[in-house]
């Protein structure tokens, strides 16, 4: 009897521990998000609902994408296996704010993207598909109104803002005080130390998340606001948040993870570009950079991993290396962190600096594109093998070849044209196993003392044990 009670007590403790993990931030915490893959859309550029397919004639203006359009084209995103989308900021904006970063009213939505009901419908449709929504939010600034705050709701008084000074390039490098207290691109800089501003922003984000059942946040312009505020904002949000620290200094970026759940991994994105876009560094440098990340960040697996986004010229800008983009993108699906793929990457878009990198997608919903199909296979493998639960293990590295595993998934990449082959002996497989490349079912190898992996022209291969193999072992 005693031991039965003991057993029951143990079971209770186990279930308490488990439910704590499951319910952290209402089940929308960083550990739950580590299992997701995110597709980033600019709401204005993804899809129109009236079916018109014309190109956008001025990328600096509204082009017509809507929530209804997004709902109509969710199959395209889900078809690649993504189970979360990141959308543009949703609030009402100053005229011309197609990107969403020029808010004028905390309490109404941007009518260019549709009605409030349309936004609710989008979230309902996503949740029906077990897809999550990440909303981009801004707490640093409002739309560019100079010194006339009368049109901003509710921050309509001068005391809600800092003095009008503009952050210079030199400030970004050397003067954190000015980064926090001056204006980014002359956008009125909110004074979070003002009680009304602070408490209003905190209750706003809490209510917004609850009202729309938002699953996660991408927070804009993190370094432009003092760190103490982000601790409070993260707490009020109550869901996973990933902040934008648009900076290449590892220590500087990493420290912000002590205040928000995660940040975008700009240092890794830089290292990826150095290897595949500029060919200025090799895989030993990439490995070193990942090691430095592991040491610097509080939780490297919670960071946002990306190649392209709306703030940087695309990988393919001024560069026609499609296979290089494929390698970088698939590497990002299996690297430590939460993958984020910017819309259009799968269609080999190559736009230059903002706004050229914000092309409309509705002219190119092509599910037969090679990278679309590669993402589909890679994301499925990520899920099937729960690679986020398995350590990154380096299996072979030299200047132009990298092989690593996450559990029983072996990823091999190169940054060279021509043919690169290596005999890899340190494997997550056993002698006699047959392993096949997820991108080509006839590309299989039998493991002996190792396997000879050959990559042609920036080719990427991802090997898993073949299913025939698995069936054989079940028969035994
Ligand atoms: C595009 O729109 C912007 C913003 O309204 C304007 O400044 C620019 O002149 C326009 N470009 C062209 C080519 O019409
Ligand atoms: C798939 O792999 C096989 C075996 O290595 C190879 O002969 C074939 O060319 C590959 N197919 C493609 C499309 O690369
Ligand atoms: C691996 O393959 C390459 C190219 O196919 C070949 O040149 C090399 O001899 C092979 N190495 C081994 C150890 O089998």
Short mmCIF file of C-alpha atoms and ligand atoms in Angstrom, two decimals:
data_model
loop_
_atom_site.label_atom_id
_atom_site.label_comp_id
_atom_site.label_asym_id
_atom_site.label_seq_id
_atom_site.Cartn_x
_atom_site.Cartn_y
_atom_site.Cartn_z
CA UNK A 1 0.00 0.00 0.00
CA UNK A 2 2.80 2.34 0.96
CA UNK A 3 4.64 1.65 -2.26
CA UNK A 4 1.43 2.17 -4.24
CA UNK A 5 0.99 5.58 -2.64
CA UNK A 6 4.63 6.30 -3.39
CA UNK A 7 4.09 5.34 -7.01
CA UNK A 8 1.01 7.56 -7.25
CA UNK A 9 2.96 10.42 -5.69
CA UNK A 10 5.74 9.90 -8.24
CA UNK A 11 3.27 9.92 -11.12
CA UNK A 12 1.74 13.14 -9.81
CA UNK A 13 5.14 14.82 -9.60
CA UNK A 14 5.96 13.62 -13.11
CA UNK A 15 2.73 15.03 -14.50
CA UNK A 16 3.23 18.33 -12.68
CA UNK A 17 6.71 18.67 -14.16
CA UNK A 18 5.41 17.77 -17.60
CA UNK A 19 2.46 20.13 -17.48
CA UNK A 20 4.76 22.93 -16.33
CA UNK A 21 6.73 22.53 -19.55
CA UNK A 22 3.59 22.26 -21.65
CA UNK A 23 1.89 25.26 -20.13
CA UNK A 24 4.85 27.64 -19.88
CA UNK A 25 3.57 30.88 -21.44
CA UNK A 26 0.28 29.12 -22.06
CA UNK A 27 1.96 26.47 -24.20
CA UNK A 28 3.37 29.18 -26.46
CA UNK A 29 6.78 29.49 -24.83
CA UNK A 30 10.19 29.11 -26.40
CA UNK A 31 10.37 25.34 -26.00
CA UNK A 32 7.13 24.89 -27.90
CA UNK A 33 8.33 27.29 -30.60
CA UNK A 34 11.59 25.33 -31.05
CA UNK A 35 9.50 22.69 -32.78
CA UNK A 36 8.10 25.15 -35.31
CA UNK A 37 9.36 26.45 -38.63
CA UNK A 38 8.38 29.98 -39.55
CA UNK A 39 7.57 31.50 -42.93
CA UNK A 40 7.89 35.29 -42.93
CA UNK A 41 5.47 37.28 -45.06
CA UNK A 42 5.04 40.97 -45.65
CA UNK A 43 1.27 41.09 -45.54
CA UNK A 44 1.10 43.69 -48.30
CA UNK A 45 3.23 41.60 -50.66
CA UNK A 46 2.10 38.01 -50.19
CA UNK A 47 -1.31 37.59 -51.80
CA UNK A 48 -4.32 39.56 -53.03
CA UNK A 49 -7.78 38.10 -52.65
CA UNK A 50 -9.32 39.43 -55.85
CA UNK A 51 -7.15 37.09 -57.89
CA UNK A 52 -5.41 39.90 -59.81
CA UNK A 53 -1.86 39.00 -60.68
CA UNK A 54 -0.31 42.25 -61.87
CA UNK A 55 3.12 43.21 -60.61
CA UNK A 56 3.44 45.92 -58.04
CA UNK A 57 4.43 49.09 -59.87
CA UNK A 58 5.93 50.94 -56.92
CA UNK A 59 7.42 48.92 -54.06
CA UNK A 60 7.40 52.02 -51.83
CA UNK A 61 3.60 52.06 -51.75
CA UNK A 62 0.79 49.68 -50.84
CA UNK A 63 0.64 46.88 -53.40
CA UNK A 64 -2.60 45.23 -52.31
CA UNK A 65 -1.84 42.12 -50.27
CA UNK A 66 -4.46 41.30 -47.63
CA UNK A 67 -5.37 38.85 -44.86
CA UNK A 68 -8.03 37.38 -47.13
CA UNK A 69 -5.36 36.82 -49.76
CA UNK A 70 -3.17 35.11 -47.17
CA UNK A 71 -6.02 32.82 -46.12
CA UNK A 72 -6.55 31.86 -49.76
CA UNK A 73 -2.90 30.99 -50.25
CA UNK A 74 -2.11 29.20 -46.98
CA UNK A 75 -1.86 25.86 -48.79
CA UNK A 76 1.23 27.19 -50.53
CA UNK A 77 2.96 27.81 -47.17
CA UNK A 78 1.67 24.68 -45.49
CA UNK A 79 2.70 22.69 -48.57
CA UNK A 80 6.33 23.32 -47.64
CA UNK A 81 5.61 22.13 -44.11
CA UNK A 82 5.83 25.47 -42.31
CA UNK A 83 3.67 25.49 -39.19
CA UNK A 84 3.93 29.19 -38.31
CA UNK A 85 3.83 32.47 -40.16
CA UNK A 86 5.25 35.84 -39.17
CA UNK A 87 3.15 38.73 -40.48
CA UNK A 88 3.82 42.47 -40.74
CA UNK A 89 2.83 44.78 -37.88
CA UNK A 90 -0.95 44.94 -37.78
CA UNK A 91 -1.74 48.40 -36.40
CA UNK A 92 -3.22 51.35 -38.23
CA UNK A 93 -0.40 53.25 -39.92
CA UNK A 94 0.40 56.67 -41.27
CA UNK A 95 -0.31 56.96 -45.02
CA UNK A 96 2.20 54.92 -47.02
CA UNK A 97 3.09 52.55 -44.17
CA UNK A 98 2.65 49.38 -46.26
CA UNK A 99 5.34 47.67 -44.10
CA UNK A 100 3.46 48.40 -40.89
CA UNK A 101 6.23 50.09 -38.88
CA UNK A 102 4.56 53.54 -38.82
CA UNK A 103 1.79 53.09 -36.25
CA UNK A 104 -0.61 55.91 -35.42
CA UNK A 105 -3.11 54.07 -33.24
CA UNK A 106 -2.45 51.29 -30.75
CA UNK A 107 -6.11 50.32 -30.76
CA UNK A 108 -7.08 49.91 -34.41
CA UNK A 109 -5.83 47.73 -37.21
CA UNK A 110 -4.38 48.65 -40.60
CA UNK A 111 -7.45 48.75 -42.85
CA UNK A 112 -5.32 48.24 -45.98
CA UNK A 113 -4.82 44.61 -44.96
CA UNK A 114 -8.54 43.98 -44.39
CA UNK A 115 -11.06 44.23 -41.59
CA UNK A 116 -10.59 43.13 -38.01
CA UNK A 117 -12.82 40.17 -38.85
CA UNK A 118 -10.46 39.23 -41.70
CA UNK A 119 -7.55 39.20 -39.25
CA UNK A 120 -9.52 37.04 -36.83
CA UNK A 121 -10.48 34.71 -39.68
CA UNK A 122 -6.81 34.36 -40.62
CA UNK A 123 -5.89 33.31 -37.10
CA UNK A 124 -8.80 30.92 -36.88
CA UNK A 125 -7.84 29.33 -40.19
CA UNK A 126 -4.20 29.04 -39.11
CA UNK A 127 -5.16 27.39 -35.85
CA UNK A 128 -7.45 24.96 -37.66
CA UNK A 129 -4.36 23.86 -39.57
CA UNK A 130 -2.25 23.69 -36.41
CA UNK A 131 -0.26 26.64 -37.69
CA UNK A 132 0.75 29.50 -35.40
CA UNK A 133 0.81 33.22 -35.91
CA UNK A 134 3.73 35.44 -34.98
CA UNK A 135 2.87 39.13 -35.05
CA UNK A 136 5.50 41.81 -35.56
CA UNK A 137 5.19 44.53 -32.89
CA UNK A 138 6.87 47.87 -32.25
CA UNK A 139 7.28 49.55 -28.85
CA UNK A 140 10.13 51.89 -29.74
CA UNK A 141 8.50 54.46 -31.96
CA UNK A 142 5.40 55.62 -33.82
CA UNK A 143 4.92 56.83 -37.40
CA UNK A 144 7.00 59.75 -38.76
CA UNK A 145 4.92 62.76 -37.66
CA UNK A 146 7.72 65.19 -36.83
CA UNK A 147 6.68 67.03 -33.67
CA UNK A 148 2.92 66.96 -34.22
CA UNK A 149 1.71 64.14 -32.02
CA UNK A 150 -1.98 65.07 -32.14
CA UNK A 151 -2.80 62.25 -34.56
CA UNK A 152 -1.21 59.51 -32.45
CA UNK A 153 -3.50 57.48 -30.18
CA UNK A 154 -2.97 57.44 -27.23
CA UNK A 155 0.54 58.97 -27.18
CA UNK A 156 -0.50 62.48 -28.21
CA UNK A 157 1.65 64.56 -25.81
CA UNK A 158 5.26 65.72 -26.17
CA UNK A 159 6.10 64.18 -22.77
CA UNK A 160 5.36 60.74 -24.21
CA UNK A 161 8.48 61.06 -26.35
CA UNK A 162 12.18 61.72 -26.07
CA UNK A 163 13.76 64.87 -27.48
CA UNK A 164 14.09 65.08 -31.23
CA UNK A 165 17.62 63.96 -32.01
CA UNK A 166 18.56 61.42 -34.68
CA UNK A 167 20.69 58.33 -34.06
CA UNK A 168 23.81 58.49 -36.25
CA UNK A 169 25.90 55.60 -37.55
CA UNK A 170 28.55 56.57 -35.07
CA UNK A 171 26.00 56.40 -32.25
CA UNK A 172 25.09 52.83 -33.21
CA UNK A 173 28.73 51.87 -32.75
CA UNK A 174 29.63 53.98 -29.72
CA UNK A 175 26.76 55.62 -27.92
CA UNK A 176 24.12 53.34 -26.47
CA UNK A 177 22.57 56.20 -24.52
CA UNK A 178 21.74 58.02 -27.77
CA UNK A 179 20.58 54.75 -29.38
CA UNK A 180 18.00 54.45 -26.61
CA UNK A 181 16.99 58.11 -26.40
CA UNK A 182 17.19 59.52 -29.90
CA UNK A 183 15.15 58.78 -33.01
CA UNK A 184 15.74 55.96 -35.46
CA UNK A 185 15.26 57.51 -38.94
CA UNK A 186 13.42 60.42 -37.32
CA UNK A 187 10.65 58.17 -35.97
CA UNK A 188 9.29 59.72 -32.74
CA UNK A 189 10.96 57.83 -29.90
CA UNK A 190 8.66 56.70 -27.11
CA UNK A 191 9.75 57.47 -23.54
CA UNK A 192 9.28 54.12 -21.80
CA UNK A 193 10.38 55.67 -18.49
CA UNK A 194 7.21 57.80 -18.57
CA UNK A 195 4.67 55.95 -16.40
CA UNK A 196 1.77 56.41 -18.77
CA UNK A 197 3.80 55.22 -21.78
CA UNK A 198 5.19 52.22 -19.93
CA UNK A 199 1.95 50.99 -18.37
CA UNK A 200 0.02 51.63 -21.59
CA UNK A 201 2.47 49.61 -23.71
CA UNK A 202 2.44 46.76 -21.21
CA UNK A 203 -1.32 46.47 -20.97
CA UNK A 204 -1.62 46.97 -24.73
CA UNK A 205 0.59 43.96 -25.54
CA UNK A 206 -1.08 41.78 -22.92
CA UNK A 207 -4.53 42.60 -24.28
CA UNK A 208 -3.49 42.29 -27.92
CA UNK A 209 -2.09 38.78 -27.46
CA UNK A 210 -5.18 37.67 -25.58
CA UNK A 211 -7.74 39.36 -27.79
CA UNK A 212 -6.51 37.78 -31.01
CA UNK A 213 -5.06 34.58 -29.56
CA UNK A 214 -1.58 35.41 -30.90
CA UNK A 215 0.99 32.64 -30.50
CA UNK A 216 4.23 34.58 -30.64
CA UNK A 217 5.81 37.96 -31.28
CA UNK A 218 8.63 39.36 -33.33
CA UNK A 219 9.70 42.57 -31.62
CA UNK A 220 11.12 45.38 -33.70
CA UNK A 221 14.10 47.62 -32.79
CA UNK A 222 15.21 46.04 -29.51
CA UNK A 223 18.46 48.00 -28.85
CA UNK A 224 16.63 51.31 -29.27
CA UNK A 225 14.78 50.71 -25.99
CA UNK A 226 16.37 50.19 -22.54
CA UNK A 227 16.77 46.57 -21.48
CA UNK A 228 14.74 46.84 -18.27
CA UNK A 229 11.66 47.57 -20.36
CA UNK A 230 11.96 44.35 -22.35
CA UNK A 231 11.86 42.20 -19.21
CA UNK A 232 8.49 43.75 -18.40
CA UNK A 233 7.24 43.61 -21.98
CA UNK A 234 8.15 39.93 -22.38
CA UNK A 235 6.38 39.13 -19.13
CA UNK A 236 3.26 41.06 -20.16
CA UNK A 237 3.18 39.43 -23.60
CA UNK A 238 3.07 35.96 -22.08
CA UNK A 239 4.11 34.21 -25.31
CA UNK A 240 7.45 33.53 -27.01
CA UNK A 241 9.03 36.68 -28.40
CA UNK A 242 12.02 37.04 -30.70
CA UNK A 243 13.59 40.47 -30.87
CA UNK A 244 15.40 42.26 -33.63
CA UNK A 245 18.92 43.26 -32.64
CA UNK A 246 20.20 44.33 -36.03
CA UNK A 247 23.86 44.22 -35.10
CA UNK A 248 26.83 41.98 -35.83
CA UNK A 249 28.63 42.21 -32.46
CA UNK A 250 28.06 38.85 -30.81
CA UNK A 251 28.35 39.97 -27.18
CA UNK A 252 26.10 42.95 -27.80
CA UNK A 253 23.41 40.86 -29.50
CA UNK A 254 23.64 37.94 -27.06
CA UNK A 255 23.09 40.02 -23.94
CA UNK A 256 19.57 40.86 -25.07
CA UNK A 257 18.56 37.23 -24.60
CA UNK A 258 18.70 37.96 -20.87
CA UNK A 259 15.67 40.24 -21.37
CA UNK A 260 13.57 38.60 -24.12
CA UNK A 261 13.14 34.89 -24.92
CA UNK A 262 15.19 35.16 -28.08
CA UNK A 263 16.64 37.40 -30.76
CA UNK A 264 17.20 37.05 -34.49
CA UNK A 265 20.59 35.40 -34.97
CA UNK A 266 22.29 38.10 -37.03
CA UNK A 267 25.79 36.83 -36.14
CA UNK A 268 24.95 33.42 -37.63
CA UNK A 269 23.33 34.97 -40.67
CA UNK A 270 26.54 36.88 -41.25
CA UNK A 271 28.61 33.72 -40.96
CA UNK A 272 26.27 31.93 -43.41
CA UNK A 273 26.62 34.73 -45.94
CA UNK A 274 30.41 34.76 -45.56
CA UNK A 275 30.51 31.07 -46.46
CA UNK A 276 27.93 30.82 -49.22
CA UNK A 277 27.29 34.30 -50.57
CA UNK A 278 30.69 35.94 -50.50
CA UNK A 279 32.89 32.84 -50.33
CA UNK A 280 35.10 34.90 -48.05
CA UNK A 281 35.18 32.36 -45.21
CA UNK A 282 35.24 28.59 -44.97
CA UNK A 283 33.46 25.94 -42.92
CA UNK A 284 36.03 26.00 -40.14
CA UNK A 285 35.13 29.66 -39.66
CA UNK A 286 31.43 28.75 -39.64
CA UNK A 287 32.07 26.05 -37.05
CA UNK A 288 34.02 28.52 -34.91
CA UNK A 289 31.26 31.04 -35.22
CA UNK A 290 28.65 28.49 -34.09
CA UNK A 291 30.84 27.60 -31.11
CA UNK A 292 31.12 31.25 -30.19
CA UNK A 293 27.31 31.51 -30.41
CA UNK A 294 26.85 28.54 -28.08
CA UNK A 295 29.09 30.20 -25.53
CA UNK A 296 27.61 33.67 -25.83
CA UNK A 297 23.85 33.08 -25.98
CA UNK A 298 21.75 31.92 -23.08
CA UNK A 299 19.74 29.54 -25.30
CA UNK A 300 20.98 29.17 -28.85
CA UNK A 301 18.12 26.81 -29.77
CA UNK A 302 15.53 29.54 -29.20
CA UNK A 303 17.07 32.05 -31.63
CA UNK A 304 15.59 32.91 -35.01
CA UNK A 305 17.75 31.50 -37.84
CA UNK A 306 17.44 33.19 -41.21
CA UNK A 307 19.19 33.98 -44.47
CA UNK A 308 16.92 36.54 -46.14
CA UNK A 309 14.56 39.05 -44.55
CA UNK A 310 12.86 42.34 -45.37
CA UNK A 311 15.64 44.51 -43.95
CA UNK A 312 18.53 43.20 -46.03
CA UNK A 313 19.24 42.71 -49.69
CA UNK A 314 18.47 39.15 -50.60
CA UNK A 315 21.15 36.44 -50.87
CA UNK A 316 20.67 36.32 -54.64
CA UNK A 317 21.04 40.06 -55.15
CA UNK A 318 23.95 40.54 -57.54
CA UNK A 319 24.63 36.81 -57.36
CA UNK A 320 23.11 34.02 -59.40
CA UNK A 321 24.19 31.07 -57.26
CA UNK A 322 20.90 29.23 -56.75
CA UNK A 323 22.58 26.13 -55.34
CA UNK A 324 24.41 28.34 -52.83
CA UNK A 325 21.09 29.77 -51.64
CA UNK A 326 19.68 26.24 -51.38
CA UNK A 327 22.64 25.14 -49.26
CA UNK A 328 22.40 28.16 -46.96
CA UNK A 329 18.62 27.79 -46.58
CA UNK A 330 18.64 24.05 -45.89
CA UNK A 331 21.54 24.51 -43.48
CA UNK A 332 19.26 26.97 -41.63
CA UNK A 333 16.51 24.33 -41.33
CA UNK A 334 18.88 22.01 -39.41
CA UNK A 335 21.08 24.52 -37.57
CA UNK A 336 20.47 25.22 -33.88
CA UNK A 337 17.55 27.61 -33.57
CA UNK A 338 14.11 28.22 -35.03
CA UNK A 339 14.16 28.43 -38.84
CA UNK A 340 12.65 31.52 -40.45
CA UNK A 341 12.32 31.61 -44.22
CA UNK A 342 11.44 34.91 -45.90
CA UNK A 343 8.74 34.64 -48.58
CA UNK A 344 10.17 34.55 -52.09
CA UNK A 345 13.40 32.82 -51.09
CA UNK A 346 11.84 29.58 -52.36
CA UNK A 347 11.26 31.34 -55.71
CA UNK A 348 14.87 32.54 -55.91
CA UNK A 349 13.97 36.21 -55.49
CA UNK A 350 16.99 38.47 -55.61
CA UNK A 351 15.78 41.94 -54.64
CA UNK A 352 18.31 44.52 -53.45
CA UNK A 353 18.07 46.81 -50.42
CA UNK A 354 14.65 47.83 -49.04
CA UNK A 355 12.20 48.20 -50.76
CA UNK A 356 13.56 46.15 -53.71
CA UNK A 357 13.67 43.05 -51.46
CA UNK A 358 9.92 43.34 -50.86
CA UNK A 359 8.65 41.98 -54.17
CA UNK A 360 5.08 40.72 -54.63
CA UNK A 361 4.75 36.96 -54.44
CA UNK A 362 1.45 36.63 -56.29
CA UNK A 363 3.19 36.46 -59.66
CA UNK A 364 5.18 33.37 -58.57
CA UNK A 365 3.23 30.78 -56.58
CA UNK A 366 5.25 27.98 -58.16
CA UNK A 367 5.21 24.83 -56.06
CA UNK A 368 7.50 23.03 -58.53
CA UNK A 369 10.43 25.31 -57.76
CA UNK A 370 13.40 23.25 -56.64
CA UNK A 371 13.85 25.10 -53.36
CA UNK A 372 10.12 24.81 -52.60
CA UNK A 373 10.47 21.04 -52.95
CA UNK A 374 13.72 20.94 -50.97
CA UNK A 375 12.15 22.88 -48.10
CA UNK A 376 9.23 20.49 -48.11
CA UNK A 377 11.52 17.47 -47.76
CA UNK A 378 13.80 19.15 -45.21
CA UNK A 379 11.05 20.43 -42.94
CA UNK A 380 9.32 17.03 -43.01
CA UNK A 381 12.60 15.42 -41.97
CA UNK A 382 13.10 18.01 -39.24
CA UNK A 383 9.70 17.05 -37.83
CA UNK A 384 9.94 13.29 -38.34
CA UNK A 385 13.27 13.18 -36.51
CA UNK A 386 12.51 15.99 -34.01
CA UNK A 387 15.92 17.34 -34.83
CA UNK A 388 15.42 20.17 -32.31
CA UNK A 389 15.64 17.53 -29.55
CA UNK A 390 18.94 16.19 -30.86
CA UNK A 391 22.30 17.82 -30.39
CA UNK A 392 24.20 19.34 -33.28
CA UNK A 393 27.20 17.03 -33.76
CA UNK A 394 29.98 17.98 -36.15
CA UNK A 395 30.93 14.88 -38.15
CA UNK A 396 33.48 16.22 -40.61
CA UNK A 397 34.73 19.69 -41.38
CA UNK A 398 37.35 21.07 -43.69
CA UNK A 399 37.60 24.30 -45.65
CA UNK A 400 34.97 23.49 -48.24
CA UNK A 401 32.94 20.63 -46.76
CA UNK A 402 30.83 20.27 -43.64
CA UNK A 403 28.91 17.25 -42.41
CA UNK A 404 26.91 17.34 -39.18
CA UNK A 405 24.09 15.40 -37.60
CA UNK A 406 21.00 16.04 -35.53
CA UNK A 407 20.08 12.61 -34.20
CA UNK A 408 19.93 10.17 -37.11
CA UNK A 409 19.91 12.90 -39.73
CA UNK A 410 23.18 13.63 -41.50
CA UNK A 411 23.52 16.92 -43.36
CA UNK A 412 26.37 17.51 -45.84
CA UNK A 413 27.08 20.85 -47.47
CA UNK A 414 29.77 22.51 -49.53
CA UNK A 415 30.55 26.00 -50.75
CA UNK A 416 32.41 24.86 -53.85
CA UNK A 417 31.58 24.40 -57.48
CA UNK A 418 32.90 21.23 -59.07
CA UNK A 419 32.89 17.94 -57.22
CA UNK A 420 33.81 17.62 -53.55
CA UNK A 421 34.03 14.17 -51.96
CA UNK A 422 34.95 13.00 -48.50
CA UNK A 423 35.01 9.71 -46.73
CA UNK A 424 33.19 10.31 -43.46
CA UNK A 425 33.70 7.73 -40.72
CA UNK A 426 32.24 9.40 -37.65
CA UNK A 427 28.54 8.75 -38.30
CA UNK A 428 25.22 8.52 -36.46
CA UNK A 429 24.59 5.23 -38.32
CA UNK A 430 25.84 1.65 -38.00
CA UNK A 431 27.76 -0.58 -40.35
CA UNK A 432 25.38 -2.17 -42.83
CA UNK A 433 22.78 0.62 -42.68
CA UNK A 434 21.46 1.93 -45.96
CA UNK A 435 21.09 5.69 -45.94
CA UNK A 436 19.33 7.76 -48.60
CA UNK A 437 19.35 11.42 -49.54
CA UNK A 438 15.95 12.97 -48.82
CA UNK A 439 16.24 15.06 -52.00
CA UNK A 440 16.79 12.04 -54.28
CA UNK A 441 15.47 8.63 -53.31
CA UNK A 442 17.87 6.82 -55.67
CA UNK A 443 20.88 8.44 -54.03
CA UNK A 444 21.61 5.82 -51.37
CA UNK A 445 24.78 4.60 -49.69
CA UNK A 446 25.60 1.54 -47.62
CA UNK A 447 27.58 2.28 -44.48
CA UNK A 448 30.84 0.35 -44.25
CA UNK A 449 33.66 1.80 -42.14
CA UNK A 450 32.17 5.08 -43.28
CA UNK A 451 30.48 6.53 -46.34
CA UNK A 452 31.91 8.40 -49.27
CA UNK A 453 29.83 11.56 -49.66
CA UNK A 454 30.15 13.37 -52.95
CA UNK A 455 28.67 16.81 -53.56
CA UNK A 456 28.59 18.45 -56.98
CA UNK A 457 28.45 22.20 -57.42
CA UNK A 458 27.19 23.53 -54.07
CA UNK A 459 24.96 20.49 -53.69
CA UNK A 460 23.27 19.81 -50.37
CA UNK A 461 22.48 16.28 -49.18
CA UNK A 462 20.54 15.16 -46.15
CA UNK A 463 20.82 11.45 -45.35
CA UNK A 464 18.46 9.40 -43.24
CA UNK A 465 18.22 5.64 -42.82
CA UNK A 466 16.14 4.23 -45.60
CA UNK A 467 12.69 2.99 -44.65
CA UNK A 468 13.42 -0.45 -46.17
CA UNK A 469 16.13 -0.66 -43.62
CA UNK A 470 13.69 0.15 -40.83
CA UNK A 471 11.25 -2.52 -42.04
CA UNK A 472 14.04 -5.09 -42.06
CA UNK A 473 14.95 -4.30 -38.52
CA UNK A 474 11.28 -4.64 -37.48
CA UNK A 475 11.17 -8.13 -39.07
CA UNK A 476 14.20 -9.17 -37.07
C1 LIG B 1 7.09 55.47 -55.57
O1 LIG B 1 6.43 55.96 -54.43
C2 LIG B 1 7.23 56.80 -53.61
C3 LIG B 1 6.45 57.06 -52.32
O2 LIG B 1 5.19 57.57 -52.59
C4 LIG B 1 7.59 58.04 -54.39
O3 LIG B 1 8.42 58.88 -53.60
C5 LIG B 1 8.34 57.63 -55.66
O4 LIG B 1 8.59 58.75 -56.45
C6 LIG B 1 7.53 56.61 -56.45
N1 LIG B 1 8.37 56.10 -57.53
C7 LIG B 1 7.96 56.04 -58.79
C8 LIG B 1 8.91 55.47 -59.77
O5 LIG B 1 6.83 56.42 -59.12
C1 LIG B 2 19.79 10.80 -58.01
O1 LIG B 2 20.78 9.92 -57.58
C2 LIG B 2 21.20 8.98 -58.56
C3 LIG B 2 22.16 8.00 -57.88
O2 LIG B 2 23.25 8.67 -57.30
C4 LIG B 2 21.83 9.73 -59.73
O3 LIG B 2 22.23 8.81 -60.73
C5 LIG B 2 20.82 10.72 -60.29
O4 LIG B 2 21.43 11.49 -61.29
C6 LIG B 2 20.31 11.62 -59.19
N1 LIG B 2 19.23 12.44 -59.69
C7 LIG B 2 19.27 13.74 -59.67
C8 LIG B 2 18.07 14.46 -60.21
O5 LIG B 2 20.23 14.36 -59.23
C1 LIG B 3 35.12 8.90 -52.81
O1 LIG B 3 34.53 9.31 -54.04
C2 LIG B 3 35.39 10.07 -54.84
C3 LIG B 3 34.60 10.61 -56.03
O2 LIG B 3 33.50 9.82 -56.34
C4 LIG B 3 36.57 9.21 -55.26
O3 LIG B 3 37.44 9.95 -56.04
C5 LIG B 3 37.29 8.71 -54.00
O4 LIG B 3 38.34 7.82 -54.35
C6 LIG B 3 36.34 8.02 -53.05
N1 LIG B 3 37.01 7.74 -51.80
C7 LIG B 3 36.93 6.58 -51.17
C8 LIG B 3 37.73 6.45 -49.89
O5 LIG B 3 36.24 5.66 -51.57
#
